[in-house]
Amino acid sequence: MNQSTQYYYPIIDGVEYRQIKDWIDMREAASGELLAYLADSGKVEIDLAVDSAEKAFETWSKTSVEERSRLMFKLADMIEKNAEELSILEAKDTGRYITEMRNDFIFAVEQIRYFASVGLAFEDFGNTLNGGYMIGKRVPYGVVGQIIPWNDPSVMLIYKIAPALITGNTVVIKPDHNACLAVMEIVKMANTIFPKGVINIVPGTGEKAGSALTSNKKITKLAFTGSVPVGKLVGNAGISNIVSSILELGGKSPNIVFPDIENMDAVVEDATSAVLNCNGQSCLAGTRLFIHEDIYDQFIEKLINKFESLKIGDPLNEDTELSGMISNKQANRVMDMIALGKKEGAKLLTGGNRATIQGFSNGNFIEPTIFEVKNSMTIAQEEIFGPVLCVLKWSDYNQMVSDANDTKYGLASGMYTSNLENAMKLADDLQAGCVWINKYFNIAGGFPFGGFKESGIGRELCLDTLKEYTQLKGVSIVGKTI
Ligand code: NAD
């Protein structure tokens, strides 16, 4: 991996496309220092990348799944070998702290190996006909356009490309211009392994490069992770070309604490990381914590102590437990939501200010913040995408379930209980794509990941994802024409 590279070009047909006129400054999120220049690509580059992917599809779709799997394992090994450098680059780019970034790359590598493995066992189906047979044959779509966000760039890249590639599709990726340098490095590595044109990447803004990708008529499937408004644009752009989309959108996930928990300190710890992972900039974050009234006061006291003891600071410091927002714009948005919370009458229990970190005067750090809220308040309903937790006291089970489900989102949910009956009942009652019992963010390969309601369409990370990236062709055969 060559980290001294200062210019990141689109990678089209296996090579850097160098005819770029416009550039975007890529800055370290925490210090504001210039990291690199990123191509500000548009329709010309997108169209070339789609053409290259379309050409590569002819061969790639006929390449055996064993060979596709072999190349994916090679990519996993290469990322693993370079994981430390990639973690540092992504920590600088996103402002997320280094220990969390290292875990991201372990997870990303696991996901490639998961899809490289299960793809081998992904079978078509067959049945008998009168005098013959029929089969449901799964075939790849063709060129998939994939758009990813800035909060978790490399993991998002792998979520997208691993299932698409093992099933025989070729890809054009549009990463987010706020943070994507490790993604650009991974795609460079991938192009030393995969045939040219199979994995193309065209960086740039959503307005220019993103919309050029979604409107390109040669795209046969779209996959998007990001906000609900842009998700609707992507879905509609696809439908106007009769192309389906996988949409992974936002969340305002409930996390419920029952009074029967056995180890309150461990639950406080887990509920804290549930909301503060990615510095709070995670679609999955457990942002609404419902605490039973019998343990409320004691739990809140411990939670405030935990929040106030966290070490906020330099993303590259090994001791850091919370770092800053991706940009000043995002930090302002979070501070606006904090101000709105106060105006709405939410009770501020801790935090609520920007944090000043020595040596990082250009950083965008915010104190971890807790508000006691009513579920109807805007800060309890809208995604804040920052280190802000809303807590609610509950006593009546049915009312708690009704409040937990009373949101337009339905991505994730969690709960803590030592009572199996509570756990099974609440898991059924929650309207969310995933339910974590006694450990939030407990994801592993094969776990269905995706949202109910406005949180999205489709499932990533699991066996069903292979179906998302293939379409069924029915073929029947009889012995002779009669
Ligand atoms: P965003 O929707 O603004 O941007 C996401 C991506 O879409 C970026 O690559 C951006 O360049 C692109 N884009 C923007 N406008 C576009 C357009 N008109 N056409 C095509 N592409 C366009 O989201 P964001 O603010 O960068 O990311 C945060 C959001 O993403 C949050 O709402 C969060 O919940 C969501 N998110 C969801 C998941 C998930 O898996 N469900 C994961 C991470 C983030």
XYZ file of N, CA, C and O in Angstrom, residues 1-80:
320
model
N 0.846 -1.202 0.000
C 0.000 0.000 0.000
C 0.878 1.247 0.000
O 1.803 1.363 0.789
N 0.633 2.151 -0.901
C 1.448 3.359 -0.991
C 0.680 4.554 -0.429
O -0.103 5.191 -1.101
N 0.970 4.850 0.840
C 0.198 5.925 1.481
C 0.688 7.305 1.100
O 0.091 8.301 1.469
N 1.833 7.390 0.391
C 2.325 8.709 0.033
C 1.540 9.290 -1.147
O 1.685 10.444 -1.478
N 0.680 8.445 -1.751
C -0.118 8.935 -2.874
C -0.920 10.148 -2.439
O -1.622 10.101 -1.434
N -0.821 11.201 -3.182
C -1.538 12.419 -2.806
C -2.819 12.603 -3.613
O -3.722 13.278 -3.189
N -2.849 11.985 -4.789
C -4.004 12.162 -5.665
C -4.732 10.842 -5.826
O -4.108 9.835 -6.148
N -6.036 10.850 -5.597
C -6.825 9.631 -5.765
C -7.706 9.792 -7.002
O -8.600 10.642 -7.027
N -7.411 8.975 -7.999
C -8.122 9.011 -9.277
C -9.222 7.946 -9.297
O -9.122 6.947 -8.579
N -10.196 8.116 -10.186
C -11.117 6.991 -10.408
C -10.313 5.785 -10.896
O -9.288 5.962 -11.563
N -10.772 4.592 -10.571
C -10.139 3.393 -11.128
C -11.154 2.754 -12.066
O -12.225 2.294 -11.634
N -10.817 2.819 -13.343
C -11.734 2.380 -14.390
C -10.990 1.404 -15.292
O -9.878 1.703 -15.737
N -11.601 0.267 -15.520
C -10.995 -0.750 -16.368
C -9.593 -1.134 -15.872
O -8.671 -1.309 -16.665
N -9.448 -1.180 -14.560
C -8.202 -1.669 -13.965
C -7.103 -0.645 -13.808
O -6.051 -0.957 -13.246
N -7.307 0.566 -14.303
C -6.230 1.565 -14.192
C -6.769 2.899 -13.662
O -7.974 3.168 -13.728
N -5.821 3.724 -13.180
C -6.235 5.062 -12.731
C -6.602 5.891 -13.952
O -5.850 5.947 -14.934
N -7.745 6.534 -13.875
C -8.183 7.409 -14.969
C -7.683 8.809 -14.627
O -8.164 9.453 -13.692
N -6.696 9.296 -15.394
C -5.940 10.475 -14.963
C -6.426 11.800 -15.527
O -5.873 12.847 -15.214
N -7.441 11.747 -16.390
C -7.848 13.019 -17.026
C -8.863 13.772 -16.153
O -9.980 14.059 -16.572
N -8.412 14.077 -14.954
C -9.300 14.740 -13.990
C -8.958 16.226 -13.906
O -7.789 16.596 -13.785
N -9.993 17.060 -13.968
C -9.747 18.514 -13.893
C -10.059 19.067 -12.505
O -9.388 19.958 -12.011
N -11.090 18.518 -11.869
C -11.521 19.086 -10.587
C -11.154 18.158 -9.429
O -11.282 16.933 -9.549
N -10.738 18.778 -8.333
C -10.278 17.990 -7.186
C -10.972 18.434 -5.912
O -11.347 19.603 -5.763
N -11.099 17.501 -4.975
C -11.687 17.796 -3.665
C -10.567 17.644 -2.633
O -9.834 16.644 -2.660
N -10.416 18.626 -1.747
C -9.419 18.508 -0.671
C -9.919 17.495 0.351
O -11.029 17.622 0.871
N -9.107 16.515 0.656
C -9.461 15.548 1.700
C -8.648 15.914 2.942
O -7.403 15.913 2.902
N -9.329 16.213 4.028
C -8.646 16.674 5.236
C -8.844 15.694 6.378
O -9.864 15.022 6.458
N -7.827 15.644 7.266
C -8.000 14.831 8.472
C -9.159 15.407 9.261
O -9.195 16.616 9.514
N -10.085 14.536 9.654
C -11.289 15.044 10.340
C -10.931 15.734 11.650
O -11.547 16.741 12.014
N -9.943 15.224 12.376
C -9.656 15.772 13.708
C -8.805 17.032 13.664
O -9.016 17.954 14.443
N -7.826 17.067 12.741
C -6.885 18.193 12.744
C -7.161 19.209 11.644
O -6.701 20.336 11.711
N -7.888 18.803 10.629
C -8.130 19.689 9.490
C -6.964 19.725 8.512
O -7.000 20.418 7.501
N -5.901 18.963 8.798
C -4.741 18.973 7.894
C -5.046 18.240 6.593
O -5.774 17.238 6.588
N -4.424 18.758 5.507
C -4.665 18.160 4.193
C -4.084 16.748 4.152
O -2.939 16.517 4.507
N -4.924 15.800 3.710
C -4.491 14.403 3.623
C -4.178 14.015 2.182
O -3.224 13.307 1.905
N -5.031 14.465 1.265
C -4.907 14.038 -0.139
C -5.888 14.847 -0.984
O -6.708 15.604 -0.449
N -5.771 14.661 -2.291
C -6.753 15.238 -3.208
C -7.543 14.095 -3.839
O -6.967 13.092 -4.274
N -8.852 14.290 -3.890
C -9.732 13.254 -4.430
C -10.381 13.763 -5.715
O -10.856 14.907 -5.759
N -10.422 12.922 -6.722
C -11.054 13.324 -7.987
C -12.519 13.701 -7.756
O -13.252 12.965 -7.101
N -12.891 14.842 -8.299
C -14.293 15.292 -8.243
C -14.920 14.857 -9.577
O -15.087 15.646 -10.491
N -15.246 13.576 -9.656
C -15.659 12.999 -10.948
C -17.111 13.317 -11.263
O -17.870 13.750 -10.396
N -17.484 13.054 -12.493
C -18.865 13.301 -12.928
C -19.320 12.274 -13.948
O -18.830 11.133 -13.978
N -20.215 12.697 -14.818
C -20.876 11.786 -15.758
C -19.871 11.089 -16.699
O -20.017 9.899 -16.987
N -18.855 11.846 -17.157
C -17.902 11.253 -18.109
C -17.250 10.020 -17.495
O -17.203 8.934 -18.096
N -16.758 10.179 -16.260
C -16.044 9.077 -15.603
C -17.012 7.938 -15.254
O -16.670 6.754 -15.399
N -18.200 8.303 -14.794
C -19.189 7.261 -14.461
C -19.524 6.440 -15.709
O -19.528 5.199 -15.677
N -19.778 7.115 -16.815
C -20.163 6.381 -18.032
C -19.034 5.457 -18.499
O -19.284 4.319 -18.916
N -17.800 5.939 -18.409
C -16.664 5.087 -18.802
C -16.576 3.861 -17.872
O -16.323 2.739 -18.329
N -16.788 4.103 -16.580
C -16.693 2.995 -15.613
C -17.798 1.965 -15.861
O -17.558 0.752 -15.796
N -18.994 2.444 -16.157
C -20.106 1.506 -16.414
C -19.815 0.703 -17.684
O -20.030 -0.522 -17.719
N -19.293 1.371 -18.713
C -18.952 0.646 -19.947
C -17.902 -0.428 -19.667
O -17.993 -1.553 -20.182
N -16.927 -0.070 -18.842
C -15.869 -1.039 -18.534
C -16.446 -2.231 -17.756
O -16.114 -3.396 -18.033
N -17.337 -1.935 -16.805
C -17.954 -3.019 -16.017
C -18.840 -3.886 -16.897
O -18.917 -5.105 -16.721
N -19.503 -3.249 -17.861
C -20.378 -4.014 -18.758
C -19.550 -4.993 -19.601
O -19.922 -6.151 -19.794
N -18.395 -4.521 -20.070
C -17.529 -5.389 -20.871
C -16.983 -6.537 -20.007
O -16.975 -7.702 -20.410
N -16.548 -6.186 -18.806
C -15.964 -7.205 -17.922
C -17.001 -8.257 -17.511
O -16.659 -9.411 -17.247
N -18.266 -7.854 -17.472
C -19.329 -8.771 -17.049
C -19.400 -9.998 -17.962
O -19.683 -11.112 -17.500
N -19.119 -9.788 -19.247
C -19.222 -10.912 -20.208
C -18.383 -12.094 -19.733
O -18.810 -13.241 -19.782
N -17.167 -11.807 -19.273
C -16.273 -12.884 -18.838
C -16.487 -13.241 -17.370
O -16.537 -14.417 -16.999
N -16.642 -12.210 -16.542
C -16.747 -12.446 -15.092
C -17.974 -13.296 -14.742
O -17.912 -14.184 -13.899
N -19.069 -13.043 -15.445
C -20.294 -13.793 -15.125
C -20.148 -15.262 -15.504
O -20.863 -16.118 -14.974
N -19.212 -15.558 -16.419
C -19.005 -16.958 -16.830
C -17.828 -17.597 -16.086
O -17.566 -18.792 -16.243
N -17.113 -16.781 -15.316
C -16.007 -17.322 -14.516
C -16.590 -18.215 -13.425
O -17.625 -17.871 -12.837
N -15.933 -19.338 -13.157
C -16.532 -20.266 -12.182
C -16.592 -19.628 -10.795
O -15.762 -18.778 -10.450
N -17.565 -20.041 -10.031
C -17.708 -19.491 -8.684
C -16.483 -19.856 -7.839
O -16.075 -19.100 -6.955
N -15.859 -20.995 -8.144
C -14.657 -21.388 -7.398
C -13.537 -20.369 -7.628
O -12.823 -19.982 -6.707
N -13.403 -19.921 -8.877
C -12.357 -18.942 -9.190
C -12.694 -17.583 -8.572
O -11.830 -16.907 -8.013
N -13.957 -17.211 -8.639
C -14.353 -15.932 -8.036
C -14.059 -15.963 -6.528
O -13.554 -15.006 -5.953
N -14.370 -17.089 -5.926
C -14.135 -17.253 -4.489
C -12.631 -17.175 -4.174
O -12.214 -16.516 -3.225
N -11.837 -17.824 -5.020
C -10.379 -17.831 -4.796
C -9.830 -16.401 -4.787
O -9.036 -16.025 -3.926
N -10.286 -15.599 -5.734
C -9.790 -14.215 -5.811
C -10.254 -13.404 -4.598
O -9.527 -12.564 -4.075
N -11.466 -13.713 -4.142
C -11.959 -12.981 -2.970
C -11.151 -13.325 -1.720
O -10.865 -12.461 -0.897
N -10.785 -14.590 -1.584
C -9.929 -14.949 -0.445
C -8.576 -14.224 -0.534
O -8.019 -13.805 0.489
N -8.077 -14.051 -1.757
C -6.804 -13.333 -1.916
C -6.957 -11.886 -1.462
O -6.078 -11.316 -0.812
N -8.109 -11.288 -1.829
C -8.350 -9.902 -1.420
C -8.431 -9.808 0.107
O -7.860 -8.892 0.721
N -9.123 -10.764 0.720
C -9.225 -10.762 2.191
C -7.829 -10.816 2.821
O -7.522 -10.062 3.748
N -6.970 -11.678 2.263
C -5.604 -11.789 2.807
C -4.848 -10.472 2.650
O -4.114 -10.049 3.543
N -5.029 -9.842 1.487
C -4.287 -8.607 1.229
C -4.742 -7.487 2.165
O -3.935 -6.722 2.689
N -6.050 -7.401 2.389
C -6.551 -6.367 3.317
C -6.036 -6.654 4.726
O -5.594 -5.759 5.448
N -6.069 -7.932 5.085
C -5.603 -8.316 6.428
C -4.139 -7.920 6.622
O -3.754 -7.390 7.666
